[in-house]
Each structure stands twice: as structure tokens, then as C-alpha cells.
């Protein structure tokens, strides 16, 4: 479940908080941008990390059929990794694009938009299979 994944990845959040606290130091050149780092860290931890994990679990499930040849099995494992790298990179690219585009306007707005989009993606990815199953069985309300 989603909440368990957040508990398991809480050390990632602590590292991101450490980066945020580093920006609060008096001698840091971007001291006024610590709220951006805090909101982005929270959104990335609550959204991007679980979304990447869900995509990883789903791709493992898709490619988990036993193969007759051990090399085909290794290639399938490599394919799972190749599927994950672009997804993981896109989470950083989205934050960076919003940072470059909206930071002159408002660091709060940029961080809030990127965090909200990551969290919304996580909600869809983690709950999507259950929603689809309900729709298929006609139990959707």
C-alpha cells in the first residue's frame, strides 16, 4: 500500500529535508529559496518516489513470465531497468523545468505545482488498478 511505501522511503525524505535545511543557513547564496526546496522535497517524496516504485512493480509483473532461455530472462530484467530510467528522469526534469520557468515569478507557485502534479500522479498510479477493476466488475459508484 501507498502509506507503507512512504514509511519505507522516509530516509529519502530525511535526506531531502537535510538539503532544505542547508538552504536556510545564513551563508547560503539561495537562502530565500528554502520554501521551494521544502515543498519540492515533500512533493517528490510523496509523489515521484511512489510513482516510480509502482511503475517498477507493474513492469516487473508484466515481464515476470518464465523464459526458456536464461539470456532472454536477463534481457527482460534489463528491459525493466530501461523502462524505469526515463520515468525517474522525467520526475527530475519536470521539477527543473518548472524551476526555470516559474522561479522568477514565485518559488512557492513553482514548488506547489510540481509537488501537486507528482502527488496527483502517485494517486492515479497507486489507485488506478483498483479503479479499473471496479469499473470492469460494474461496482463503480
Short mmCIF file of C-alpha atoms in Angstrom, two decimals:
data_model
loop_
_atom_site.label_atom_id
_atom_site.label_comp_id
_atom_site.label_asym_id
_atom_site.label_seq_id
_atom_site.Cartn_x
_atom_site.Cartn_y
_atom_site.Cartn_z
CA UNK A 1 0.00 0.00 0.00
CA UNK A 2 0.91 3.64 -0.57
CA UNK A 3 1.31 4.58 3.10
CA UNK A 4 3.66 1.68 3.68
CA UNK A 5 5.78 2.78 0.76
CA UNK A 6 6.03 6.27 2.29
CA UNK A 7 7.16 4.77 5.59
CA UNK A 8 9.75 2.62 3.84
CA UNK A 9 11.15 5.55 1.88
CA UNK A 10 11.19 8.05 4.75
CA UNK A 11 15.03 8.11 4.76
CA UNK A 12 14.81 9.66 1.30
CA UNK A 13 12.63 12.40 2.77
CA UNK A 14 15.13 12.99 5.57
CA UNK A 15 17.90 13.48 3.01
CA UNK A 16 15.73 15.95 1.12
CA UNK A 17 15.00 17.78 4.38
CA UNK A 18 18.73 17.97 5.01
CA UNK A 19 19.12 19.74 1.66
CA UNK A 20 16.32 22.12 2.65
CA UNK A 21 17.94 22.92 5.99
CA UNK A 22 21.20 23.57 4.17
CA UNK A 23 19.42 26.32 2.22
CA UNK A 24 18.34 28.02 5.47
CA UNK A 25 21.94 28.62 6.56
CA UNK A 26 22.87 32.28 6.78
CA UNK A 27 25.80 31.99 4.39
CA UNK A 28 23.94 30.13 1.62
CA UNK A 29 23.56 32.13 -1.59
CA UNK A 30 19.96 30.91 -2.16
CA UNK A 31 18.76 31.32 1.43
CA UNK A 32 15.42 32.84 0.40
CA UNK A 33 14.50 29.77 -1.66
CA UNK A 34 14.29 27.24 1.19
CA UNK A 35 10.45 27.08 0.96
CA UNK A 36 10.81 25.96 -2.66
CA UNK A 37 13.15 23.16 -1.61
CA UNK A 38 10.90 22.09 1.25
CA UNK A 39 7.71 21.90 -0.82
CA UNK A 40 9.52 20.25 -3.73
CA UNK A 41 11.09 17.67 -1.41
CA UNK A 42 7.74 16.84 0.14
CA UNK A 43 6.04 16.52 -3.24
CA UNK A 44 8.83 14.49 -4.77
CA UNK A 45 8.86 12.08 -1.81
CA UNK A 46 5.06 11.74 -1.70
CA UNK A 47 4.59 11.63 -5.47
CA UNK A 48 7.55 10.81 -7.65
CA UNK A 49 9.14 8.12 -5.49
CA UNK A 50 5.93 6.06 -5.11
CA UNK A 51 5.04 6.55 -8.79
CA UNK A 52 8.42 5.21 -9.86
CA UNK A 53 8.02 2.28 -7.48
CA UNK A 54 4.55 1.48 -8.81
CA UNK A 55 5.82 1.61 -12.39
CA UNK A 56 8.69 -0.67 -11.39
CA UNK A 57 6.34 -3.18 -9.74
CA UNK A 58 3.97 -3.12 -12.71
CA UNK A 59 6.75 -3.62 -15.26
CA UNK A 60 8.16 -6.48 -13.16
CA UNK A 61 4.74 -8.09 -13.16
CA UNK A 62 4.43 -7.70 -16.94
CA UNK A 63 7.83 -9.20 -17.63
CA UNK A 64 7.80 -11.90 -14.94
CA UNK A 65 6.81 -14.83 -17.14
CA UNK A 66 9.48 -17.54 -17.03
CA UNK A 67 11.67 -17.68 -20.11
CA UNK A 68 13.03 -20.79 -21.72
CA UNK A 69 16.40 -19.20 -22.34
CA UNK A 70 18.35 -17.63 -19.45
CA UNK A 71 19.58 -14.83 -21.73
CA UNK A 72 16.02 -13.86 -22.59
CA UNK A 73 15.32 -13.72 -18.88
CA UNK A 74 18.29 -11.41 -18.33
CA UNK A 75 17.19 -9.21 -21.22
CA UNK A 76 13.75 -8.89 -19.65
CA UNK A 77 15.36 -7.78 -16.38
CA UNK A 78 17.36 -5.21 -18.30
CA UNK A 79 14.17 -4.05 -20.00
CA UNK A 80 12.60 -3.34 -16.61
CA UNK A 81 15.54 -1.11 -15.75
CA UNK A 82 15.35 0.60 -19.13
CA UNK A 83 11.66 1.31 -18.56
CA UNK A 84 12.40 2.85 -15.16
CA UNK A 85 15.19 5.23 -16.13
CA UNK A 86 13.09 7.56 -18.33
CA UNK A 87 10.30 7.64 -15.73
CA UNK A 88 12.74 8.52 -12.97
CA UNK A 89 14.48 11.13 -15.14
CA UNK A 90 11.16 12.77 -16.06
CA UNK A 91 10.42 13.45 -12.40
CA UNK A 92 13.60 15.50 -12.13
CA UNK A 93 13.10 17.16 -15.50
CA UNK A 94 9.62 18.31 -14.52
CA UNK A 95 10.91 19.91 -11.33
CA UNK A 96 13.78 21.55 -13.18
CA UNK A 97 11.54 22.84 -15.99
CA UNK A 98 9.13 24.40 -13.52
CA UNK A 99 12.06 25.80 -11.56
CA UNK A 100 13.45 27.55 -14.65
CA UNK A 101 10.10 28.69 -15.98
CA UNK A 102 8.30 29.84 -12.84
CA UNK A 103 11.01 30.62 -10.30
CA UNK A 104 11.26 34.28 -11.34
CA UNK A 105 7.51 34.60 -10.73
CA UNK A 106 7.13 32.73 -7.47
CA UNK A 107 9.16 29.96 -5.86
CA UNK A 108 6.09 28.91 -3.88
CA UNK A 109 3.95 28.56 -7.01
CA UNK A 110 6.61 26.59 -8.87
CA UNK A 111 7.11 24.18 -5.97
CA UNK A 112 3.39 23.80 -5.34
CA UNK A 113 2.63 22.99 -8.98
CA UNK A 114 5.44 20.44 -9.27
CA UNK A 115 4.54 18.82 -5.92
CA UNK A 116 0.83 18.71 -6.72
CA UNK A 117 1.46 17.10 -10.09
CA UNK A 118 3.75 14.46 -8.54
CA UNK A 119 1.23 13.64 -5.81
CA UNK A 120 -1.67 13.51 -8.30
CA UNK A 121 0.35 11.12 -10.47
CA UNK A 122 1.03 8.91 -7.44
CA UNK A 123 -2.66 8.82 -6.56
CA UNK A 124 -3.56 7.79 -10.09
CA UNK A 125 -0.78 5.20 -10.37
CA UNK A 126 -1.40 3.58 -6.98
CA UNK A 127 -5.21 3.61 -7.17
CA UNK A 128 -5.68 3.20 -10.92
CA UNK A 129 -5.68 -0.62 -10.99
CA UNK A 130 -8.32 -0.78 -8.25
CA UNK A 131 -10.48 1.79 -10.04
CA UNK A 132 -10.22 -0.12 -13.31
CA UNK A 133 -11.09 -3.40 -11.60
CA UNK A 134 -14.19 -1.81 -10.06
CA UNK A 135 -15.27 -0.45 -13.43
CA UNK A 136 -14.80 -3.83 -15.08
CA UNK A 137 -16.89 -5.60 -12.47
CA UNK A 138 -19.61 -2.96 -12.56
CA UNK A 139 -19.17 -1.91 -8.95
CA UNK A 140 -18.18 1.68 -9.70
CA UNK A 141 -20.31 4.25 -7.93
#
